Amino acid sequence: MAPSRIAVVTGASSGIGAATARRLASEGYRVVLTARRKPRIEALAEEIVATGGKATAYALDVTDRAAVDEFATAFKTIAVLVNNAGGALGLDPVATGDPADWRQMYETNVLGTLNLTQALLPQLIASGDGTVVVVSSTAGHGTYEGGAGYVAAKHGAHVLAETLRLEILGEPVRVIEVAPGLVRTEEFALTRFGGDEERAAKVYEGVPDPLTADDVADTIGWAVTRPSHVNIDLLVVRPRSQASNTKLYRES
């Protein structure tokens, strides 16, 4: 059987997901773009095809298990699953955090990753050379005030990846976790703050050269294209101006 060259990318409608889809397409993968916003992923698929790549769009909510299971029936084998769908909501302290926000973050960041991984793991194994990528966050490896809901969700994503790697040892599937720090994308902070552009802009105010979506996609592409016997268990990537979740250099 020829090795599979299909790569599924969740949350591919913008930011890191879209950049990763472009990067994997440039590496010769037939990229399957998934996200809830169908027009966006269709436009991205058209862009990738127009530049010589192979891509298809599939509207999908990763928290809808029935829809995920139906999606998985389209494949006999896949080479790569990039669990990128996620996001943060709010920056409230534990004492006043909205449980609905916490629930949504957990369902998207953790259960969404679980749904896709469970549904496509047989196809990854059947490929004889599969790779699961979990895009977590430095929030999954530390804490900061106001971030408990998001931090808890990303800790869950980290533990999912770490445990899966233990449980499927011996199968022909790698489990890679990429944990970005401060990344400036068009939507992450804006979504976190409910569309408040001024508040979203303050996240990056004075910080020279935060990471871009392309920086993270480049990291993911590098990890995925290592020789099959090389597993990049965990790769933490931050901008030079960030030393930890709470320590940033800002120009005055």
Coordinates of C-alpha atoms in Angstrom, one line a residue:
M1 CA 0.0 0.0 0.0
A2 CA 1.3 3.4 -0.9
P3 CA 1.7 5.7 2.1
S4 CA -1.3 8.0 2.7
R5 CA -0.7 11.7 1.9
I6 CA -4.0 13.0 3.4
A7 CA -3.7 15.6 6.2
V8 CA -6.8 16.7 8.2
V9 CA -6.5 20.1 9.8
T10 CA -9.2 21.3 12.2
G11 CA -10.0 25.0 12.8
A12 CA -8.6 25.7 9.3
S13 CA -10.7 28.8 8.7
S14 CA -8.2 31.3 10.0
G15 CA -5.0 31.8 12.0
I16 CA -2.7 28.8 12.8
G17 CA -5.1 26.3 11.2
A18 CA -5.2 28.1 7.8
A19 CA -1.4 28.7 7.8
T20 CA -0.8 25.0 8.7
A21 CA -3.0 23.9 5.8
R22 CA -1.0 26.0 3.4
R23 CA 2.2 24.7 4.8
L24 CA 1.2 21.0 4.6
A25 CA -0.1 21.5 1.1
S26 CA 3.3 22.9 0.1
E27 CA 4.8 19.7 1.5
G28 CA 2.7 17.6 -0.9
Y29 CA -0.2 16.6 1.4
R30 CA -3.7 16.6 0.2
V31 CA -5.2 18.8 2.9
V32 CA -8.7 18.3 4.2
L33 CA -9.8 21.6 5.7
T34 CA -12.4 21.5 8.5
A35 CA -14.1 24.3 10.4
R36 CA -17.6 25.5 11.0
R37 CA -17.3 28.5 8.7
K38 CA -17.8 26.8 5.3
P39 CA -17.2 29.8 3.0
R40 CA -13.8 30.5 4.6
I41 CA -12.5 27.0 4.2
E42 CA -13.9 26.7 0.7
A43 CA -12.0 29.9 -0.2
L44 CA -8.8 28.6 1.3
A45 CA -9.2 25.3 -0.6
E46 CA -9.5 27.2 -3.8
E47 CA -6.5 29.3 -3.0
I48 CA -4.4 26.2 -2.3
V49 CA -5.5 24.5 -5.5
A50 CA -4.8 27.6 -7.5
T51 CA -1.2 27.6 -6.3
G52 CA -0.7 23.9 -7.3
G53 CA -1.7 22.2 -4.1
K54 CA -4.4 19.7 -3.3
A55 CA -7.2 20.6 -0.8
T56 CA -10.8 20.0 0.0
A57 CA -13.1 21.7 2.4
Y58 CA -15.5 20.0 4.9
A59 CA -17.7 22.0 7.2
L60 CA -17.4 20.4 10.6
D61 CA -18.0 21.3 14.3
V62 CA -15.5 19.2 16.2
T63 CA -17.8 19.2 19.3
D64 CA -20.5 17.4 17.3
R65 CA -19.6 13.7 17.8
A66 CA -22.1 12.3 15.3
A67 CA -20.9 14.7 12.6
V68 CA -17.3 13.8 13.4
D69 CA -18.0 10.1 13.1
E70 CA -19.8 10.6 9.8
F71 CA -16.8 12.7 8.5
A72 CA -14.4 9.9 9.5
T73 CA -16.2 7.4 7.2
A74 CA -14.8 9.2 4.2
F75 CA -11.3 7.9 4.8
K76 CA -9.6 4.5 4.7
T77 CA -6.3 5.9 5.7
I78 CA -4.9 9.3 6.7
A79 CA -1.3 10.4 7.3
V80 CA -1.7 13.4 9.5
L81 CA -4.3 14.8 11.9
V82 CA -3.7 18.3 13.2
N83 CA -6.0 19.1 16.1
N84 CA -5.9 22.8 16.0
A85 CA -9.5 23.9 16.7
G86 CA -9.8 25.6 20.1
G87 CA -9.6 29.1 21.5
A88 CA -10.0 31.2 24.6
L89 CA -13.0 33.1 26.1
G90 CA -12.6 35.8 28.7
L91 CA -9.9 36.7 31.2
D92 CA -12.0 36.6 34.3
P93 CA -10.7 35.3 37.7
V94 CA -11.9 32.0 39.1
A95 CA -14.2 33.8 41.5
T96 CA -16.3 35.4 38.7
G97 CA -15.5 33.3 35.6
D98 CA -18.5 32.3 33.5
P99 CA -19.1 28.5 33.7
A100 CA -20.5 28.6 30.2
D101 CA -17.2 30.0 28.9
W102 CA -15.3 27.3 30.7
R103 CA -17.5 24.6 29.3
Q104 CA -17.2 25.8 25.8
M105 CA -13.4 26.1 26.0
Y106 CA -13.2 22.5 27.4
E107 CA -15.5 21.1 24.8
T108 CA -13.6 22.7 21.9
N109 CA -10.0 22.4 23.1
V110 CA -10.3 19.0 24.8
L111 CA -13.4 17.1 23.7
G112 CA -13.0 18.3 20.1
T113 CA -9.5 16.9 20.1
L114 CA -10.7 13.7 21.6
N115 CA -13.5 13.4 19.1
L116 CA -11.3 13.7 16.0
T117 CA -8.5 11.6 17.5
Q118 CA -10.8 8.7 18.4
A119 CA -12.7 8.9 15.1
L120 CA -9.6 8.9 12.9
L121 CA -7.1 6.8 15.0
P122 CA -8.0 3.6 13.1
Q123 CA -7.3 5.4 9.8
L124 CA -4.0 6.8 11.1
I125 CA -2.9 3.3 12.3
A126 CA -4.1 1.8 8.9
S127 CA -1.8 4.2 7.1
G128 CA 1.2 2.4 8.6
D129 CA 2.8 5.8 9.3
G130 CA 0.4 8.3 11.0
T131 CA 1.0 11.4 12.9
V132 CA -1.3 13.1 15.4
V133 CA -0.5 16.8 16.2
V134 CA -2.1 18.5 19.1
V135 CA -1.8 22.3 19.0
S136 CA -1.9 23.2 22.7
S137 CA -0.4 26.3 24.2
T138 CA 2.1 27.4 26.7
A139 CA -1.0 27.9 28.8
G140 CA -1.0 24.1 29.0
H141 CA 2.3 24.2 30.8
G142 CA 1.9 27.1 33.2
T143 CA -0.7 29.3 34.8
Y144 CA -1.6 33.0 34.9
E145 CA -4.1 35.2 36.6
G146 CA -7.4 35.4 34.8
G147 CA -6.6 32.5 32.5
A148 CA -7.8 29.5 34.6
G149 CA -10.6 28.4 32.2
Y150 CA -8.3 28.4 29.2
V151 CA -5.3 27.1 31.1
A152 CA -7.4 24.2 32.4
A153 CA -8.6 23.4 28.9
K154 CA -5.1 23.5 27.4
H155 CA -3.7 21.4 30.3
G156 CA -6.3 18.9 29.3
A157 CA -5.1 18.9 25.7
H158 CA -1.5 18.5 26.9
V159 CA -2.4 15.5 29.1
L160 CA -4.5 14.0 26.3
A161 CA -1.5 14.0 24.0
E162 CA 0.9 12.8 26.6
T163 CA -1.4 9.9 27.6
L164 CA -2.2 8.9 24.0
R165 CA 1.5 8.6 23.3
L166 CA 1.9 6.1 26.2
E167 CA -1.2 4.1 25.2
I168 CA -0.5 3.6 21.5
L169 CA 3.2 2.8 21.9
G170 CA 4.0 0.1 19.3
E171 CA 1.5 1.4 16.8
P172 CA 2.8 3.2 13.7
V173 CA 1.6 6.6 14.9
R174 CA 3.5 9.5 16.3
V175 CA 1.9 12.0 18.8
I176 CA 3.3 15.5 18.6
E177 CA 2.4 18.4 20.8
V178 CA 3.2 22.0 19.6
A179 CA 2.7 24.6 22.4
P180 CA 2.8 28.2 21.1
G181 CA 3.3 31.2 23.3
L182 CA 2.2 34.7 22.2
V183 CA 0.9 34.5 18.6
R184 CA -0.7 37.5 17.0
T185 CA -3.5 36.3 14.7
E186 CA -6.5 38.2 13.4
E187 CA -9.0 36.5 15.7
F188 CA -7.6 34.9 18.8
A189 CA -7.6 37.9 21.2
L190 CA -10.6 39.4 19.5
T191 CA -12.6 36.3 20.1
R192 CA -11.3 36.1 23.7
F193 CA -12.6 39.6 24.4
G194 CA -15.9 39.3 22.7
G195 CA -15.0 41.5 19.7
D196 CA -13.5 44.3 21.8
E197 CA -10.8 45.5 19.4
E198 CA -9.2 48.0 21.8
R199 CA -8.8 45.3 24.5
A200 CA -7.6 42.8 22.0
A201 CA -4.9 45.2 20.8
K202 CA -3.6 45.7 24.3
V203 CA -2.5 42.1 24.4
Y204 CA 0.2 42.8 21.9
E205 CA 0.8 46.5 22.7
G206 CA 4.5 47.3 22.7
V207 CA 5.6 43.7 22.2
P208 CA 8.2 43.6 19.4
D209 CA 7.5 40.8 16.9
P210 CA 5.1 38.4 18.5
L211 CA 4.8 35.0 16.7
T212 CA 2.7 34.8 13.6
A213 CA 0.5 32.0 12.4
D214 CA 3.1 31.2 9.8
D215 CA 5.7 30.8 12.5
V216 CA 3.7 28.2 14.2
A217 CA 2.7 26.5 10.9
D218 CA 6.4 26.3 10.0
T219 CA 7.1 24.6 13.4
I220 CA 4.2 22.1 12.8
G221 CA 5.4 21.4 9.2
W222 CA 8.9 20.8 10.4
A223 CA 7.8 18.4 13.1
V224 CA 5.5 16.4 10.8
T225 CA 8.1 16.0 8.1
R226 CA 10.8 14.5 10.3
P227 CA 11.7 10.9 9.5
S228 CA 9.0 8.5 10.6
H229 CA 11.1 7.1 13.5
V230 CA 11.6 10.7 15.0
N231 CA 8.8 11.8 17.3
I232 CA 8.9 15.5 18.5
D233 CA 7.0 14.8 21.7
L234 CA 6.7 18.4 22.8
L235 CA 7.8 21.6 21.1
V236 CA 7.3 24.9 22.9
V237 CA 7.7 28.0 20.7
R238 CA 7.6 31.6 21.9
P239 CA 8.7 34.9 20.5
R240 CA 12.1 36.2 21.7
S241 CA 10.2 38.9 23.6
Q242 CA 8.4 36.4 25.8
A243 CA 10.1 34.5 28.6
S244 CA 7.0 33.0 30.3
N245 CA 3.2 33.2 30.3
T246 CA 3.5 36.3 32.5
K247 CA 6.8 37.9 31.5
L248 CA 6.8 39.9 28.3
Y249 CA 9.1 42.6 27.1
R250 CA 7.2 45.6 26.0
E251 CA 8.8 48.6 24.3
S252 CA 7.8 51.9 26.1

